Amino acid sequence: HFPRTDPVAIMLAVKGDKCLVGRQANWPAGFVSSLAGFCEPGETIEQAAARELEEEAGIVCDPASAEYIACQPWPFPSSLMVGLILEAQTDEITVDTDELESAEWLTRDDVKRMLAGTHDRFFCPPPMAIAHHLLKVWAERG
């Protein structure tokens, strides 16, 4: 028995003191998260992360800048979420509205307040989610 598991890059693009978050149209108002996407055949998880950031938000990142943070199994649909932080080379956002409703750069202070539940506009995934962990790891670095 060889169960199928699909790799998914879940990533936080960072530039200076800001990180990129996005939201899908069907999410509750104010809910934001890191971006994510499935690996395509023949690409590394780092390449998938850089490709997804460029496709979904227009942000260019060098796959070589990817830093592995953690992974999390996601049973629906049989995925392994691989969490990465990448250095953004660009900061102008161009949203693919087929994928995201919006995306924006948040400051480290914004992220700290969001994680604490005190941000006046945004909230993020709960502590059990790898997206929360990525945001927390980055926020605690500064």
PDB file of N, CA and C in Angstrom, residues 57-112:
ATOM      1  N   ALA A  57       0.198  36.744  -6.671  1.00  0.00           N
ATOM      2  CA  ALA A  57       0.323  38.125  -6.183  1.00  0.00           C
ATOM      3  C   ALA A  57       1.308  38.980  -6.975  1.00  0.00           C
ATOM      4  N   GLY A  58       1.969  38.409  -7.986  1.00  0.00           N
ATOM      5  CA  GLY A  58       2.919  39.183  -8.778  1.00  0.00           C
ATOM      6  C   GLY A  58       4.230  39.453  -8.075  1.00  0.00           C
ATOM      7  N   ILE A  59       4.488  38.768  -6.978  1.00  0.00           N
ATOM      8  CA  ILE A  59       5.705  38.990  -6.187  1.00  0.00           C
ATOM      9  C   ILE A  59       6.785  38.008  -6.634  1.00  0.00           C
ATOM     10  N   VAL A  60       7.938  38.546  -7.023  1.00  0.00           N
ATOM     11  CA  VAL A  60       9.053  37.726  -7.489  1.00  0.00           C
ATOM     12  C   VAL A  60       9.962  37.400  -6.310  1.00  0.00           C
ATOM     13  N   CYS A  61      10.262  36.114  -6.159  1.00  0.00           N
ATOM     14  CA  CYS A  61      11.187  35.627  -5.130  1.00  0.00           C
ATOM     15  C   CYS A  61      12.148  34.639  -5.780  1.00  0.00           C
ATOM     16  N   ASP A  62      13.383  34.644  -5.334  1.00  0.00           N
ATOM     17  CA  ASP A  62      14.355  33.650  -5.781  1.00  0.00           C
ATOM     18  C   ASP A  62      14.107  32.373  -4.986  1.00  0.00           C
ATOM     19  N   PRO A  63      13.857  31.247  -5.659  1.00  0.00           N
ATOM     20  CA  PRO A  63      13.652  30.003  -4.915  1.00  0.00           C
ATOM     21  C   PRO A  63      14.807  29.680  -3.965  1.00  0.00           C
ATOM     22  N   ALA A  64      16.018  30.129  -4.304  1.00  0.00           N
ATOM     23  CA  ALA A  64      17.182  29.856  -3.451  1.00  0.00           C
ATOM     24  C   ALA A  64      17.093  30.575  -2.109  1.00  0.00           C
ATOM     25  N   SER A  65      16.225  31.590  -2.006  1.00  0.00           N
ATOM     26  CA  SER A  65      16.079  32.312  -0.732  1.00  0.00           C
ATOM     27  C   SER A  65      15.152  31.582   0.234  1.00  0.00           C
ATOM     28  N   ALA A  66      14.505  30.523  -0.225  1.00  0.00           N
ATOM     29  CA  ALA A  66      13.513  29.826   0.603  1.00  0.00           C
ATOM     30  C   ALA A  66      14.158  29.189   1.825  1.00  0.00           C
ATOM     31  N   GLU A  67      13.557  29.451   2.968  1.00  0.00           N
ATOM     32  CA  GLU A  67      13.995  28.863   4.238  1.00  0.00           C
ATOM     33  C   GLU A  67      12.885  27.950   4.745  1.00  0.00           C
ATOM     34  N   TYR A  68      13.215  26.692   4.952  1.00  0.00           N
ATOM     35  CA  TYR A  68      12.249  25.737   5.485  1.00  0.00           C
ATOM     36  C   TYR A  68      11.977  26.073   6.950  1.00  0.00           C
ATOM     37  N   ILE A  69      10.694  26.127   7.320  1.00  0.00           N
ATOM     38  CA  ILE A  69      10.304  26.408   8.701  1.00  0.00           C
ATOM     39  C   ILE A  69       9.686  25.178   9.364  1.00  0.00           C
ATOM     40  N   ALA A  70       8.697  24.574   8.742  1.00  0.00           N
ATOM     41  CA  ALA A  70       8.008  23.420   9.327  1.00  0.00           C
ATOM     42  C   ALA A  70       7.078  22.822   8.286  1.00  0.00           C
ATOM     43  N   CYS A  71       6.528  21.661   8.600  1.00  0.00           N
ATOM     44  CA  CYS A  71       5.508  21.080   7.728  1.00  0.00           C
ATOM     45  C   CYS A  71       4.336  20.604   8.578  1.00  0.00           C
ATOM     46  N   GLN A  72       3.204  20.421   7.908  1.00  0.00           N
ATOM     47  CA  GLN A  72       1.990  19.996   8.596  1.00  0.00           C
ATOM     48  C   GLN A  72       1.169  19.115   7.657  1.00  0.00           C
ATOM     49  N   PRO A  73       0.794  17.924   8.109  1.00  0.00           N
ATOM     50  CA  PRO A  73      -0.095  17.118   7.273  1.00  0.00           C
ATOM     51  C   PRO A  73      -1.467  17.774   7.188  1.00  0.00           C
ATOM     52  N   TRP A  74      -2.067  17.689   6.030  1.00  0.00           N
ATOM     53  CA  TRP A  74      -3.395  18.254   5.821  1.00  0.00           C
ATOM     54  C   TRP A  74      -4.215  17.183   5.115  1.00  0.00           C
ATOM     55  N   PRO A  75      -5.081  16.486   5.854  1.00  0.00           N
ATOM     56  CA  PRO A  75      -5.732  15.294   5.302  1.00  0.00           C
ATOM     57  C   PRO A  75      -6.733  15.546   4.176  1.00  0.00           C
ATOM     58  N   PHE A  76      -7.166  16.752   4.003  1.00  0.00           N
ATOM     59  CA  PHE A  76      -8.147  17.037   2.948  1.00  0.00           C
ATOM     60  C   PHE A  76      -7.563  18.025   1.958  1.00  0.00           C
ATOM     61  N   PRO A  77      -7.038  17.657   0.823  1.00  0.00           N
ATOM     62  CA  PRO A  77      -7.066  16.320   0.227  1.00  0.00           C
ATOM     63  C   PRO A  77      -5.695  15.649   0.265  1.00  0.00           C
ATOM     64  N   SER A  78      -5.368  14.923   1.276  1.00  0.00           N
ATOM     65  CA  SER A  78      -4.129  14.123   1.374  1.00  0.00           C
ATOM     66  C   SER A  78      -2.884  14.926   1.012  1.00  0.00           C
ATOM     67  N   SER A  79      -2.693  16.033   1.688  1.00  0.00           N
ATOM     68  CA  SER A  79      -1.586  16.935   1.373  1.00  0.00           C
ATOM     69  C   SER A  79      -0.585  17.012   2.514  1.00  0.00           C
ATOM     70  N   LEU A  80       0.610  17.419   2.171  1.00  0.00           N
ATOM     71  CA  LEU A  80       1.627  17.764   3.157  1.00  0.00           C
ATOM     72  C   LEU A  80       1.996  19.216   2.910  1.00  0.00           C
ATOM     73  N   MET A  81       1.631  20.082   3.853  1.00  0.00           N
ATOM     74  CA  MET A  81       1.927  21.511   3.745  1.00  0.00           C
ATOM     75  C   MET A  81       3.363  21.734   4.207  1.00  0.00           C
ATOM     76  N   VAL A  82       4.183  22.302   3.331  1.00  0.00           N
ATOM     77  CA  VAL A  82       5.583  22.573   3.638  1.00  0.00           C
ATOM     78  C   VAL A  82       5.736  24.083   3.771  1.00  0.00           C
ATOM     79  N   GLY A  83       6.032  24.543   4.986  1.00  0.00           N
ATOM     80  CA  GLY A  83       6.091  25.967   5.285  1.00  0.00           C
ATOM     81  C   GLY A  83       7.456  26.562   5.026  1.00  0.00           C
ATOM     82  N   LEU A  84       7.474  27.646   4.264  1.00  0.00           N
ATOM     83  CA  LEU A  84       8.708  28.321   3.868  1.00  0.00           C
ATOM     84  C   LEU A  84       8.571  29.828   4.057  1.00  0.00           C
ATOM     85  N   ILE A  85       9.705  30.479   4.269  1.00  0.00           N
ATOM     86  CA  ILE A  85       9.789  31.936   4.221  1.00  0.00           C
ATOM     87  C   ILE A  85      10.749  32.276   3.090  1.00  0.00           C
ATOM     88  N   LEU A  86      10.334  33.181   2.203  1.00  0.00           N
ATOM     89  CA  LEU A  86      11.153  33.590   1.060  1.00  0.00           C
ATOM     90  C   LEU A  86      11.366  35.091   1.080  1.00  0.00           C
ATOM     91  N   GLU A  87      12.520  35.522   0.602  1.00  0.00           N
ATOM     92  CA  GLU A  87      12.816  36.947   0.466  1.00  0.00           C
ATOM     93  C   GLU A  87      12.242  37.449  -0.856  1.00  0.00           C
ATOM     94  N   ALA A  88      11.386  38.453  -0.787  1.00  0.00           N
ATOM     95  CA  ALA A  88      10.797  39.035  -1.994  1.00  0.00           C
ATOM     96  C   ALA A  88      11.802  39.958  -2.670  1.00  0.00           C
ATOM     97  N   GLN A  89      11.864  39.873  -3.983  1.00  0.00           N
ATOM     98  CA  GLN A  89      12.717  40.768  -4.766  1.00  0.00           C
ATOM     99  C   GLN A  89      11.931  41.977  -5.261  1.00  0.00           C
ATOM    100  N   THR A  90      10.615  41.858  -5.281  1.00  0.00           N
ATOM    101  CA  THR A  90       9.740  42.948  -5.709  1.00  0.00           C
ATOM    102  C   THR A  90       8.684  43.162  -4.630  1.00  0.00           C
ATOM    103  N   ASP A  91       8.020  44.306  -4.678  1.00  0.00           N
ATOM    104  CA  ASP A  91       6.969  44.537  -3.681  1.00  0.00           C
ATOM    105  C   ASP A  91       5.654  45.043  -4.265  1.00  0.00           C
ATOM    106  N   GLU A  92       5.592  45.240  -5.578  1.00  0.00           N
ATOM    107  CA  GLU A  92       4.345  45.683  -6.191  1.00  0.00           C
ATOM    108  C   GLU A  92       3.426  44.479  -6.382  1.00  0.00           C
ATOM    109  N   ILE A  93       2.254  44.551  -5.789  1.00  0.00           N
ATOM    110  CA  ILE A  93       1.307  43.432  -5.805  1.00  0.00           C
ATOM    111  C   ILE A  93       0.389  43.526  -7.018  1.00  0.00           C
ATOM    112  N   THR A  94       0.266  42.415  -7.723  1.00  0.00           N
ATOM    113  CA  THR A  94      -0.702  42.259  -8.806  1.00  0.00           C
ATOM    114  C   THR A  94      -1.479  40.983  -8.513  1.00  0.00           C
ATOM    115  N   VAL A  95      -2.696  41.131  -8.031  1.00  0.00           N
ATOM    116  CA  VAL A  95      -3.489  39.987  -7.570  1.00  0.00           C
ATOM    117  C   VAL A  95      -4.141  39.255  -8.743  1.00  0.00           C
ATOM    118  N   ASP A  96      -4.004  37.935  -8.745  1.00  0.00           N
ATOM    119  CA  ASP A  96      -4.760  37.078  -9.656  1.00  0.00           C
ATOM    120  C   ASP A  96      -6.108  36.844  -8.990  1.00  0.00           C
ATOM    121  N   THR A  97      -7.138  37.525  -9.481  1.00  0.00           N
ATOM    122  CA  THR A  97      -8.444  37.472  -8.819  1.00  0.00           C
ATOM    123  C   THR A  97      -9.145  36.121  -8.974  1.00  0.00           C
ATOM    124  N   ASP A  98      -8.601  35.226  -9.793  1.00  0.00           N
ATOM    125  CA  ASP A  98      -9.121  33.856  -9.824  1.00  0.00           C
ATOM    126  C   ASP A  98      -8.661  33.084  -8.593  1.00  0.00           C
ATOM    127  N   GLU A  99      -7.578  33.540  -7.967  1.00  0.00           N
ATOM    128  CA  GLU A  99      -6.995  32.867  -6.805  1.00  0.00           C
ATOM    129  C   GLU A  99      -7.273  33.600  -5.492  1.00  0.00           C
ATOM    130  N   LEU A 100      -7.145  34.925  -5.520  1.00  0.00           N
ATOM    131  CA  LEU A 100      -7.246  35.738  -4.306  1.00  0.00           C
ATOM    132  C   LEU A 100      -8.202  36.900  -4.511  1.00  0.00           C
ATOM    133  N   GLU A 101      -8.816  37.332  -3.429  1.00  0.00           N
ATOM    134  CA  GLU A 101      -9.601  38.565  -3.463  1.00  0.00           C
ATOM    135  C   GLU A 101      -8.677  39.767  -3.324  1.00  0.00           C
ATOM    136  N   SER A 102      -7.675  39.618  -2.448  1.00  0.00           N
ATOM    137  CA  SER A 102      -6.738  40.716  -2.211  1.00  0.00           C
ATOM    138  C   SER A 102      -5.464  40.172  -1.580  1.00  0.00           C
ATOM    139  N   ALA A 103      -4.439  41.000  -1.614  1.00  0.00           N
ATOM    140  CA  ALA A 103      -3.172  40.696  -0.941  1.00  0.00           C
ATOM    141  C   ALA A 103      -2.560  42.018  -0.526  1.00  0.00           C
ATOM    142  N   GLU A 104      -1.832  41.996   0.568  1.00  0.00           N
ATOM    143  CA  GLU A 104      -1.164  43.222   0.998  1.00  0.00           C
ATOM    144  C   GLU A 104       0.001  42.910   1.920  1.00  0.00           C
ATOM    145  N   TRP A 105       0.861  43.906   2.026  1.00  0.00           N
ATOM    146  CA  TRP A 105       2.013  43.802   2.913  1.00  0.00           C
ATOM    147  C   TRP A 105       1.599  44.268   4.299  1.00  0.00           C
ATOM    148  N   LEU A 106       1.916  43.486   5.319  1.00  0.00           N
ATOM    149  CA  LEU A 106       1.688  43.878   6.708  1.00  0.00           C
ATOM    150  C   LEU A 106       3.031  44.079   7.389  1.00  0.00           C
ATOM    151  N   THR A 107       3.085  45.048   8.289  1.00  0.00           N
ATOM    152  CA  THR A 107       4.304  45.270   9.060  1.00  0.00           C
ATOM    153  C   THR A 107       4.427  44.200  10.142  1.00  0.00           C
ATOM    154  N   ARG A 108       5.607  44.102  10.700  1.00  0.00           N
ATOM    155  CA  ARG A 108       5.829  43.155  11.795  1.00  0.00           C
ATOM    156  C   ARG A 108       4.904  43.488  12.971  1.00  0.00           C
ATOM    157  N   ASP A 109       4.700  44.773  13.241  1.00  0.00           N
ATOM    158  CA  ASP A 109       3.795  45.177  14.320  1.00  0.00           C
ATOM    159  C   ASP A 109       2.360  44.744  14.018  1.00  0.00           C
ATOM    160  N   ASP A 110       1.932  44.912  12.751  1.00  0.00           N
ATOM    161  CA  ASP A 110       0.600  44.432  12.350  1.00  0.00           C
ATOM    162  C   ASP A 110       0.454  42.948  12.657  1.00  0.00           C
ATOM    163  N   VAL A 111       1.473  42.168  12.284  1.00  0.00           N
ATOM    164  CA  VAL A 111       1.415  40.716  12.469  1.00  0.00           C
ATOM    165  C   VAL A 111       1.389  40.367  13.952  1.00  0.00           C
ATOM    166  N   LYS A 112       2.199  41.043  14.753  1.00  0.00           N
ATOM    167  CA  LYS A 112       2.198  40.776  16.196  1.00  0.00           C
ATOM    168  C   LYS A 112       0.824  41.054  16.803  1.00  0.00           C
TER     169      LYS A 112
END
